[in-house]
mmCIF file with all atom_site columns, C-alpha atoms in Angstrom:
data_model
loop_
_atom_site.group_PDB
_atom_site.id
_atom_site.type_symbol
_atom_site.label_atom_id
_atom_site.label_alt_id
_atom_site.label_comp_id
_atom_site.label_asym_id
_atom_site.label_entity_id
_atom_site.label_seq_id
_atom_site.pdbx_PDB_ins_code
_atom_site.Cartn_x
_atom_site.Cartn_y
_atom_site.Cartn_z
_atom_site.occupancy
_atom_site.B_iso_or_equiv
_atom_site.pdbx_formal_charge
_atom_site.auth_seq_id
_atom_site.auth_comp_id
_atom_site.auth_asym_id
_atom_site.auth_atom_id
_atom_site.pdbx_PDB_model_num
ATOM 1   C CA . MET A 1 1   ? 55.934  177.811 97.946  1.00 0.00 ? 264 MET A CA 1
ATOM 2   C CA . ILE A 1 2   ? 57.990  177.230 101.453 1.00 0.00 ? 265 ILE A CA 1
ATOM 3   C CA . ARG A 1 3   ? 55.882  179.693 103.307 1.00 0.00 ? 266 ARG A CA 1
ATOM 4   C CA . SER A 1 4   ? 52.908  178.771 102.582 1.00 0.00 ? 267 SER A CA 1
ATOM 5   C CA . LEU A 1 5   ? 53.505  174.344 103.260 1.00 0.00 ? 268 LEU A CA 1
ATOM 6   C CA . ARG A 1 6   ? 55.453  176.541 106.641 1.00 0.00 ? 269 ARG A CA 1
ATOM 7   C CA . ALA A 1 7   ? 51.503  178.209 106.989 1.00 0.00 ? 270 ALA A CA 1
ATOM 8   C CA . LEU A 1 8   ? 49.187  175.792 106.327 1.00 0.00 ? 271 LEU A CA 1
ATOM 9   C CA . PHE A 1 9   ? 51.752  172.956 108.513 1.00 0.00 ? 272 PHE A CA 1
ATOM 10  C CA . LEU A 1 10  ? 51.390  175.666 111.253 1.00 0.00 ? 273 LEU A CA 1
ATOM 11  C CA . ALA A 1 11  ? 47.207  176.347 110.613 1.00 0.00 ? 274 ALA A CA 1
ATOM 12  C CA . ARG A 1 12  ? 46.464  172.444 111.633 1.00 0.00 ? 275 ARG A CA 1
ATOM 13  C CA . VAL A 1 13  ? 45.657  171.258 115.049 1.00 0.00 ? 276 VAL A CA 1
ATOM 14  C CA . LEU A 1 14  ? 48.958  169.427 117.178 1.00 0.00 ? 277 LEU A CA 1
ATOM 15  C CA . ARG A 1 15  ? 46.866  166.251 116.243 1.00 0.00 ? 278 ARG A CA 1
ATOM 16  C CA . GLU A 1 16  ? 47.425  166.769 113.028 1.00 0.00 ? 279 GLU A CA 1
ATOM 17  C CA . LYS A 1 17  ? 50.543  168.207 113.268 1.00 0.00 ? 280 LYS A CA 1
ATOM 18  C CA . LEU A 1 18  ? 51.900  165.428 114.990 1.00 0.00 ? 281 LEU A CA 1
ATOM 19  C CA . LEU A 1 19  ? 50.384  162.858 112.281 1.00 0.00 ? 282 LEU A CA 1
ATOM 20  C CA . LEU A 1 20  ? 51.569  164.966 109.416 1.00 0.00 ? 283 LEU A CA 1
ATOM 21  C CA . VAL A 1 21  ? 55.201  164.256 111.202 1.00 0.00 ? 284 VAL A CA 1
ATOM 22  C CA . ALA A 1 22  ? 54.200  160.768 111.796 1.00 0.00 ? 285 ALA A CA 1
ATOM 23  C CA . PHE A 1 23  ? 53.718  160.561 108.149 1.00 0.00 ? 286 PHE A CA 1
ATOM 24  C CA . ILE A 1 24  ? 57.163  161.846 106.806 1.00 0.00 ? 287 ILE A CA 1
ATOM 25  C CA . ALA A 1 25  ? 58.930  159.969 109.224 1.00 0.00 ? 288 ALA A CA 1
ATOM 26  C CA . ILE A 1 26  ? 57.283  156.769 107.943 1.00 0.00 ? 289 ILE A CA 1
ATOM 27  C CA . GLY A 1 27  ? 57.624  157.662 104.578 1.00 0.00 ? 290 GLY A CA 1
ATOM 28  C CA . LEU A 1 28  ? 61.674  158.722 105.289 1.00 0.00 ? 291 LEU A CA 1
ATOM 29  C CA . LEU A 1 29  ? 62.258  155.519 107.188 1.00 0.00 ? 292 LEU A CA 1
ATOM 30  C CA . TRP A 1 30  ? 60.468  153.400 104.457 1.00 0.00 ? 293 TRP A CA 1
ATOM 31  C CA . TRP A 1 31  ? 62.563  155.253 101.823 1.00 0.00 ? 294 TRP A CA 1
ATOM 32  C CA . LEU A 1 32  ? 66.473  154.982 104.074 1.00 0.00 ? 295 LEU A CA 1
ATOM 33  C CA . SER A 1 33  ? 65.025  151.168 104.174 1.00 0.00 ? 296 SER A CA 1
ATOM 34  C CA . ALA A 1 34  ? 65.129  150.305 100.044 1.00 0.00 ? 297 ALA A CA 1
ATOM 35  C CA . TYR A 1 35  ? 68.459  152.926 99.362  1.00 0.00 ? 298 TYR A CA 1
ATOM 36  C CA . GLY A 1 36  ? 69.791  151.297 101.983 1.00 0.00 ? 299 GLY A CA 1
ATOM 37  C CA . ASP A 1 37  ? 69.233  148.018 100.800 1.00 0.00 ? 300 ASP A CA 1
ATOM 38  C CA . ARG A 1 38  ? 69.591  149.889 97.113  1.00 0.00 ? 301 ARG A CA 1
ATOM 39  C CA . ALA A 1 39  ? 73.048  150.756 97.946  1.00 0.00 ? 302 ALA A CA 1
ATOM 40  C CA . GLY A 1 40  ? 73.988  147.680 99.463  1.00 0.00 ? 303 GLY A CA 1
ATOM 41  C CA . ARG A 1 41  ? 73.060  145.721 96.543  1.00 0.00 ? 304 ARG A CA 1
ATOM 42  C CA . PHE A 1 42  ? 75.452  147.925 94.737  1.00 0.00 ? 305 PHE A CA 1
ATOM 43  C CA . TRP A 1 43  ? 78.016  147.126 96.905  1.00 0.00 ? 306 TRP A CA 1
ATOM 44  C CA . ARG A 1 44  ? 78.054  142.998 97.227  1.00 0.00 ? 307 ARG A CA 1
ATOM 45  C CA . GLU A 1 45  ? 77.620  143.431 93.617  1.00 0.00 ? 308 GLU A CA 1
ATOM 46  C CA . GLN A 1 46  ? 80.713  146.400 93.068  1.00 0.00 ? 309 GLN A CA 1
ATOM 47  C CA . ARG A 1 47  ? 82.719  144.090 94.880  1.00 0.00 ? 310 ARG A CA 1
ATOM 48  C CA . ALA A 1 48  ? 82.384  140.613 93.343  1.00 0.00 ? 311 ALA A CA 1
ATOM 49  C CA . THR A 1 49  ? 82.572  142.312 89.643  1.00 0.00 ? 312 THR A CA 1
ATOM 50  C CA . SER A 1 50  ? 86.063  143.673 91.187  1.00 0.00 ? 313 SER A CA 1
ATOM 51  C CA . SER A 1 51  ? 87.190  140.746 91.834  1.00 0.00 ? 314 SER A CA 1
ATOM 52  C CA . LEU A 1 52  ? 86.051  138.281 88.746  1.00 0.00 ? 315 LEU A CA 1
ATOM 53  C CA . LEU A 1 53  ? 88.052  141.206 86.832  1.00 0.00 ? 316 LEU A CA 1
ATOM 54  C CA . THR A 1 54  ? 90.987  141.056 89.198  1.00 0.00 ? 317 THR A CA 1
ATOM 55  C CA . GLU A 1 55  ? 91.055  137.754 88.173  1.00 0.00 ? 318 GLU A CA 1
ATOM 56  C CA . GLN A 1 56  ? 90.275  138.077 84.644  1.00 0.00 ? 319 GLN A CA 1
ATOM 57  C CA . ALA A 1 57  ? 93.127  140.510 84.703  1.00 0.00 ? 320 ALA A CA 1
ATOM 58  C CA . GLU A 1 58  ? 95.795  137.737 86.837  1.00 0.00 ? 321 GLU A CA 1
ATOM 59  C CA . TRP A 1 59  ? 95.005  135.142 83.745  1.00 0.00 ? 322 TRP A CA 1
ATOM 60  C CA . ILE A 1 60  ? 95.289  137.472 81.576  1.00 0.00 ? 323 ILE A CA 1
ATOM 61  C CA . ARG A 1 61  ? 99.236  138.709 83.002  1.00 0.00 ? 324 ARG A CA 1
ATOM 62  C CA . ASN A 1 62  ? 100.093 135.415 82.821  1.00 0.00 ? 325 ASN A CA 1
ATOM 63  C CA . GLN A 1 63  ? 98.762  134.051 79.844  1.00 0.00 ? 326 GLN A CA 1
ATOM 64  C CA . THR A 1 64  ? 101.857 133.302 77.975  1.00 0.00 ? 327 THR A CA 1
ATOM 65  C CA . ARG A 1 65  ? 103.161 131.950 81.421  1.00 0.00 ? 328 ARG A CA 1
ATOM 66  C CA . ILE A 1 66  ? 100.020 129.305 80.697  1.00 0.00 ? 329 ILE A CA 1
ATOM 67  C CA . GLU A 1 67  ? 100.332 128.877 77.287  1.00 0.00 ? 330 GLU A CA 1
ATOM 68  C CA . GLN A 1 68  ? 103.501 127.702 77.723  1.00 0.00 ? 331 GLN A CA 1
ATOM 69  C CA . ASP A 1 69  ? 102.720 125.356 80.238  1.00 0.00 ? 332 ASP A CA 1
ATOM 70  C CA . ALA A 1 70  ? 99.886  123.491 78.127  1.00 0.00 ? 333 ALA A CA 1
ATOM 71  C CA . LYS A 1 71  ? 102.557 122.925 75.689  1.00 0.00 ? 334 LYS A CA 1
ATOM 72  C CA . ASN A 1 72  ? 105.208 121.232 78.037  1.00 0.00 ? 335 ASN A CA 1
ATOM 73  C CA . ALA A 1 73  ? 102.416 119.222 78.544  1.00 0.00 ? 336 ALA A CA 1
ATOM 74  C CA . ALA A 1 74  ? 102.045 118.530 76.021  1.00 0.00 ? 337 ALA A CA 1
ATOM 75  C CA . ALA A 1 75  ? 104.880 117.613 75.043  1.00 0.00 ? 338 ALA A CA 1
ATOM 76  C CA . LYS A 1 76  ? 105.191 115.563 77.434  1.00 0.00 ? 339 LYS A CA 1
ATOM 77  C CA . LEU A 1 77  ? 101.811 112.927 76.713  1.00 0.00 ? 340 LEU A CA 1
ATOM 78  C CA . ASP A 1 78  ? 102.604 110.717 73.021  1.00 0.00 ? 341 ASP A CA 1
ATOM 79  C CA . PRO A 1 79  ? 99.506  111.434 71.445  1.00 0.00 ? 342 PRO A CA 1
ATOM 80  C CA . THR A 1 80  ? 99.446  107.779 70.716  1.00 0.00 ? 343 THR A CA 1
ATOM 81  C CA . LYS A 1 81  ? 98.370  106.699 74.235  1.00 0.00 ? 344 LYS A CA 1
ATOM 82  C CA . THR A 1 82  ? 95.732  109.941 73.751  1.00 0.00 ? 345 THR A CA 1
ATOM 83  C CA . LEU A 1 83  ? 92.099  108.858 73.738  1.00 0.00 ? 346 LEU A CA 1
ATOM 84  C CA . ASN A 1 84  ? 89.008  109.918 72.255  1.00 0.00 ? 347 ASN A CA 1
ATOM 85  C CA . ALA A 1 85  ? 86.403  109.744 73.537  1.00 0.00 ? 348 ALA A CA 1
ATOM 86  C CA . ASN A 1 86  ? 85.241  106.022 71.665  1.00 0.00 ? 349 ASN A CA 1
ATOM 87  C CA . GLN A 1 87  ? 88.757  104.334 73.122  1.00 0.00 ? 350 GLN A CA 1
ATOM 88  C CA . LEU A 1 88  ? 88.171  105.861 77.123  1.00 0.00 ? 351 LEU A CA 1
ATOM 89  C CA . ALA A 1 89  ? 84.753  104.096 76.742  1.00 0.00 ? 352 ALA A CA 1
ATOM 90  C CA . THR A 1 90  ? 86.220  101.012 74.706  1.00 0.00 ? 353 THR A CA 1
ATOM 91  C CA . THR A 1 91  ? 89.057  100.359 77.348  1.00 0.00 ? 354 THR A CA 1
ATOM 92  C CA . ILE A 1 92  ? 87.052  101.315 80.951  1.00 0.00 ? 355 ILE A CA 1
ATOM 93  C CA . GLN A 1 93  ? 84.966  98.335  79.086  1.00 0.00 ? 356 GLN A CA 1
ATOM 94  C CA . GLN A 1 94  ? 88.469  96.081  79.351  1.00 0.00 ? 357 GLN A CA 1
ATOM 95  C CA . LEU A 1 95  ? 89.720  97.218  81.712  1.00 0.00 ? 358 LEU A CA 1
ATOM 96  C CA . ALA A 1 96  ? 86.628  96.393  83.713  1.00 0.00 ? 359 ALA A CA 1
ATOM 97  C CA . ASN A 1 97  ? 86.494  92.977  81.824  1.00 0.00 ? 360 ASN A CA 1
ATOM 98  C CA . GLU A 1 98  ? 90.726  92.697  83.176  1.00 0.00 ? 361 GLU A CA 1
ATOM 99  C CA . ALA A 1 99  ? 89.655  92.587  86.768  1.00 0.00 ? 362 ALA A CA 1
ATOM 100 C CA . GLY A 1 100 ? 86.209  90.378  86.286  1.00 0.00 ? 363 GLY A CA 1
ATOM 101 C CA . LEU A 1 101 ? 83.816  92.833  86.598  1.00 0.00 ? 364 LEU A CA 1
ATOM 102 C CA . ARG A 1 102 ? 80.516  91.229  85.648  1.00 0.00 ? 365 ARG A CA 1
ATOM 103 C CA . SER A 1 103 ? 77.574  93.869  86.135  1.00 0.00 ? 366 SER A CA 1
ATOM 104 C CA . HIS A 1 104 ? 79.116  96.759  84.594  1.00 0.00 ? 367 HIS A CA 1
ATOM 105 C CA . GLY A 1 105 ? 78.288  99.380  81.967  1.00 0.00 ? 368 GLY A CA 1
ATOM 106 C CA . LEU A 1 106 ? 78.423  103.277 80.693  1.00 0.00 ? 369 LEU A CA 1
ATOM 107 C CA . SER A 1 107 ? 75.868  104.956 82.086  1.00 0.00 ? 370 SER A CA 1
ATOM 108 C CA . GLY A 1 108 ? 74.903  107.895 79.105  1.00 0.00 ? 371 GLY A CA 1
ATOM 109 C CA . GLN A 1 109 ? 76.756  109.941 76.729  1.00 0.00 ? 372 GLN A CA 1
ATOM 110 C CA . PRO A 1 110 ? 80.270  110.415 76.393  1.00 0.00 ? 373 PRO A CA 1
ATOM 111 C CA . ALA A 1 111 ? 81.251  113.794 76.702  1.00 0.00 ? 374 ALA A CA 1
ATOM 112 C CA . THR A 1 112 ? 83.469  115.903 74.978  1.00 0.00 ? 375 THR A CA 1
ATOM 113 C CA . LYS A 1 113 ? 84.901  119.465 75.758  1.00 0.00 ? 376 LYS A CA 1
ATOM 114 C CA . LYS A 1 114 ? 87.330  121.781 73.869  1.00 0.00 ? 377 LYS A CA 1
ATOM 115 C CA . SER A 1 115 ? 90.112  123.518 75.572  1.00 0.00 ? 378 SER A CA 1
ATOM 116 C CA . GLY A 1 116 ? 93.237  124.639 73.306  1.00 0.00 ? 379 GLY A CA 1
ATOM 117 C CA . GLN A 1 117 ? 94.858  122.671 71.922  1.00 0.00 ? 380 GLN A CA 1
ATOM 118 C CA . PHE A 1 118 ? 92.822  119.339 74.121  1.00 0.00 ? 381 PHE A CA 1
ATOM 119 C CA . GLU A 1 119 ? 89.862  118.120 73.348  1.00 0.00 ? 382 GLU A CA 1
ATOM 120 C CA . ILE A 1 120 ? 88.433  116.154 77.266  1.00 0.00 ? 383 ILE A CA 1
ATOM 121 C CA . HIS A 1 121 ? 86.163  113.487 76.820  1.00 0.00 ? 384 HIS A CA 1
ATOM 122 C CA . THR A 1 122 ? 84.042  112.234 79.940  1.00 0.00 ? 385 THR A CA 1
ATOM 123 C CA . VAL A 1 123 ? 82.753  108.923 80.241  1.00 0.00 ? 386 VAL A CA 1
ATOM 124 C CA . SER A 1 124 ? 80.314  108.299 83.477  1.00 0.00 ? 387 SER A CA 1
ATOM 125 C CA . TYR A 1 125 ? 80.951  104.559 84.824  1.00 0.00 ? 388 TYR A CA 1
ATOM 126 C CA . ASN A 1 126 ? 78.080  102.248 87.023  1.00 0.00 ? 389 ASN A CA 1
ATOM 127 C CA . VAL A 1 127 ? 79.808  99.196  88.364  1.00 0.00 ? 390 VAL A CA 1
ATOM 128 C CA . SER A 1 128 ? 77.254  96.558  90.416  1.00 0.00 ? 391 SER A CA 1
ATOM 129 C CA . ARG A 1 129 ? 77.221  93.968  93.249  1.00 0.00 ? 392 ARG A CA 1
ATOM 130 C CA . ALA A 1 130 ? 81.323  93.650  92.559  1.00 0.00 ? 393 ALA A CA 1
ATOM 131 C CA . ASP A 1 131 ? 83.420  92.298  95.404  1.00 0.00 ? 394 ASP A CA 1
ATOM 132 C CA . PHE A 1 132 ? 85.714  93.816  96.912  1.00 0.00 ? 395 PHE A CA 1
ATOM 133 C CA . GLU A 1 133 ? 88.552  92.839  95.797  1.00 0.00 ? 396 GLU A CA 1
ATOM 134 C CA . ALA A 1 134 ? 87.743  93.277  91.930  1.00 0.00 ? 397 ALA A CA 1
ATOM 135 C CA . LEU A 1 135 ? 87.284  96.873  92.435  1.00 0.00 ? 398 LEU A CA 1
ATOM 136 C CA . VAL A 1 136 ? 90.964  97.746  93.631  1.00 0.00 ? 399 VAL A CA 1
ATOM 137 C CA . GLN A 1 137 ? 92.133  95.979  90.401  1.00 0.00 ? 400 GLN A CA 1
ATOM 138 C CA . PHE A 1 138 ? 89.938  97.439  88.609  1.00 0.00 ? 401 PHE A CA 1
ATOM 139 C CA . TYR A 1 139 ? 90.781  101.068 89.647  1.00 0.00 ? 402 TYR A CA 1
ATOM 140 C CA . GLU A 1 140 ? 94.776  100.508 90.428  1.00 0.00 ? 403 GLU A CA 1
ATOM 141 C CA . ASN A 1 141 ? 94.157  99.341  86.521  1.00 0.00 ? 404 ASN A CA 1
ATOM 142 C CA . LEU A 1 142 ? 92.620  103.135 85.958  1.00 0.00 ? 405 LEU A CA 1
ATOM 143 C CA . GLN A 1 143 ? 95.792  103.971 87.730  1.00 0.00 ? 406 GLN A CA 1
ATOM 144 C CA . ARG A 1 144 ? 97.791  102.152 85.800  1.00 0.00 ? 407 ARG A CA 1
ATOM 145 C CA . ARG A 1 145 ? 96.385  104.057 82.464  1.00 0.00 ? 408 ARG A CA 1
ATOM 146 C CA . GLY A 1 146 ? 97.232  108.130 83.827  1.00 0.00 ? 409 GLY A CA 1
ATOM 147 C CA . PRO A 1 147 ? 97.467  110.715 82.826  1.00 0.00 ? 410 PRO A CA 1
ATOM 148 C CA . TYR A 1 148 ? 95.851  109.305 79.773  1.00 0.00 ? 411 TYR A CA 1
ATOM 149 C CA . ILE A 1 149 ? 92.239  108.883 82.150  1.00 0.00 ? 412 ILE A CA 1
ATOM 150 C CA . SER A 1 150 ? 91.978  110.202 85.072  1.00 0.00 ? 413 SER A CA 1
ATOM 151 C CA . VAL A 1 151 ? 89.358  109.310 87.711  1.00 0.00 ? 414 VAL A CA 1
ATOM 152 C CA . ASP A 1 152 ? 87.073  112.469 88.451  1.00 0.00 ? 415 ASP A CA 1
ATOM 153 C CA . VAL A 1 153 ? 84.717  111.271 90.600  1.00 0.00 ? 416 VAL A CA 1
ATOM 154 C CA . PHE A 1 154 ? 84.968  108.493 92.602  1.00 0.00 ? 417 PHE A CA 1
ATOM 155 C CA . SER A 1 155 ? 81.920  107.342 94.314  1.00 0.00 ? 418 SER A CA 1
ATOM 156 C CA . LEU A 1 156 ? 81.444  103.254 95.917  1.00 0.00 ? 419 LEU A CA 1
ATOM 157 C CA . SER A 1 157 ? 78.695  102.367 98.894  1.00 0.00 ? 420 SER A CA 1
ATOM 158 C CA . ALA A 1 158 ? 77.403  98.749  99.454  1.00 0.00 ? 421 ALA A CA 1
ATOM 159 C CA . ALA A 1 159 ? 74.002  97.178  98.283  1.00 0.00 ? 422 ALA A CA 1
ATOM 160 C CA . PRO A 1 160 ? 70.980  97.788  100.586 1.00 0.00 ? 423 PRO A CA 1
ATOM 161 C CA . ASN A 1 161 ? 69.881  93.687  100.715 1.00 0.00 ? 424 ASN A CA 1
ATOM 162 C CA . ASN A 1 162 ? 73.857  91.959  100.992 1.00 0.00 ? 425 ASN A CA 1
ATOM 163 C CA . PRO A 1 163 ? 77.237  94.437  102.096 1.00 0.00 ? 426 PRO A CA 1
ATOM 164 C CA . ALA A 1 164 ? 79.116  92.360  100.447 1.00 0.00 ? 427 ALA A CA 1
ATOM 165 C CA . GLN A 1 165 ? 78.727  93.110  97.482  1.00 0.00 ? 428 GLN A CA 1
ATOM 166 C CA . LEU A 1 166 ? 79.945  96.924  96.072  1.00 0.00 ? 429 LEU A CA 1
ATOM 167 C CA . SER A 1 167 ? 78.458  99.759  93.920  1.00 0.00 ? 430 SER A CA 1
ATOM 168 C CA . LEU A 1 168 ? 80.610  101.463 91.815  1.00 0.00 ? 431 LEU A CA 1
ATOM 169 C CA . SER A 1 169 ? 79.771  104.521 90.075  1.00 0.00 ? 432 SER A CA 1
ATOM 170 C CA . LEU A 1 170 ? 82.799  106.841 88.141  1.00 0.00 ? 433 LEU A CA 1
ATOM 171 C CA . ARG A 1 171 ? 83.460  109.139 86.152  1.00 0.00 ? 434 ARG A CA 1
ATOM 172 C CA . ALA A 1 172 ? 86.356  108.947 83.682  1.00 0.00 ? 435 ALA A CA 1
ATOM 173 C CA . GLU A 1 173 ? 89.007  111.420 81.679  1.00 0.00 ? 436 GLU A CA 1
ATOM 174 C CA . SER A 1 174 ? 91.089  110.984 79.327  1.00 0.00 ? 437 SER A CA 1
ATOM 175 C CA . VAL A 1 175 ? 93.169  114.197 76.721  1.00 0.00 ? 438 VAL A CA 1
ATOM 176 C CA . GLU A 1 176 ? 93.456  113.391 73.467  1.00 0.00 ? 439 GLU A CA 1
ATOM 177 C CA . ILE A 1 177 ? 96.076  116.185 71.909  1.00 0.00 ? 440 ILE A CA 1
ATOM 178 C CA . VAL A 1 178 ? 93.513  118.009 68.190  1.00 0.00 ? 441 VAL A CA 1
ATOM 179 C CA . ARG A 1 179 ? 95.911  117.818 65.410  1.00 0.00 ? 442 ARG A CA 1
#
């Protein structure tokens, strides 16, 4: 087979030989380029997977310590002070009223995520057209309720038509011990 291909190639005119070599070279370069892309993608995925597996092995290796830390943290919490989603929403409303905020309210429904022996409740809350002192009082009221209420996201902006009036958007979380 190789002999017949060699004889066929040698029987061609120089111009045809050059064109055949050029086409073979172009095809080889094309194939090498595609192979290089596939090999690069494979090595990137392999490194990412190895990194992920290393991280997971670290979590598994420390599983008993992590579980013990979670139990210790839960032991430090007073179960009567932990809040469910409805209590979190109501408490934030009350703290806003105590701070003297008028235009305030929840945005959306409270969300709950289970995490082992805890339930983590999240509430998004918006305040509009408030003065700075009332917002500071509201934030301090929230901080006094820690670690049972924590502020996850806090965004403050001035009203475009009156820079003295501020708008607040925050996301608060509370931890509830699952009984």
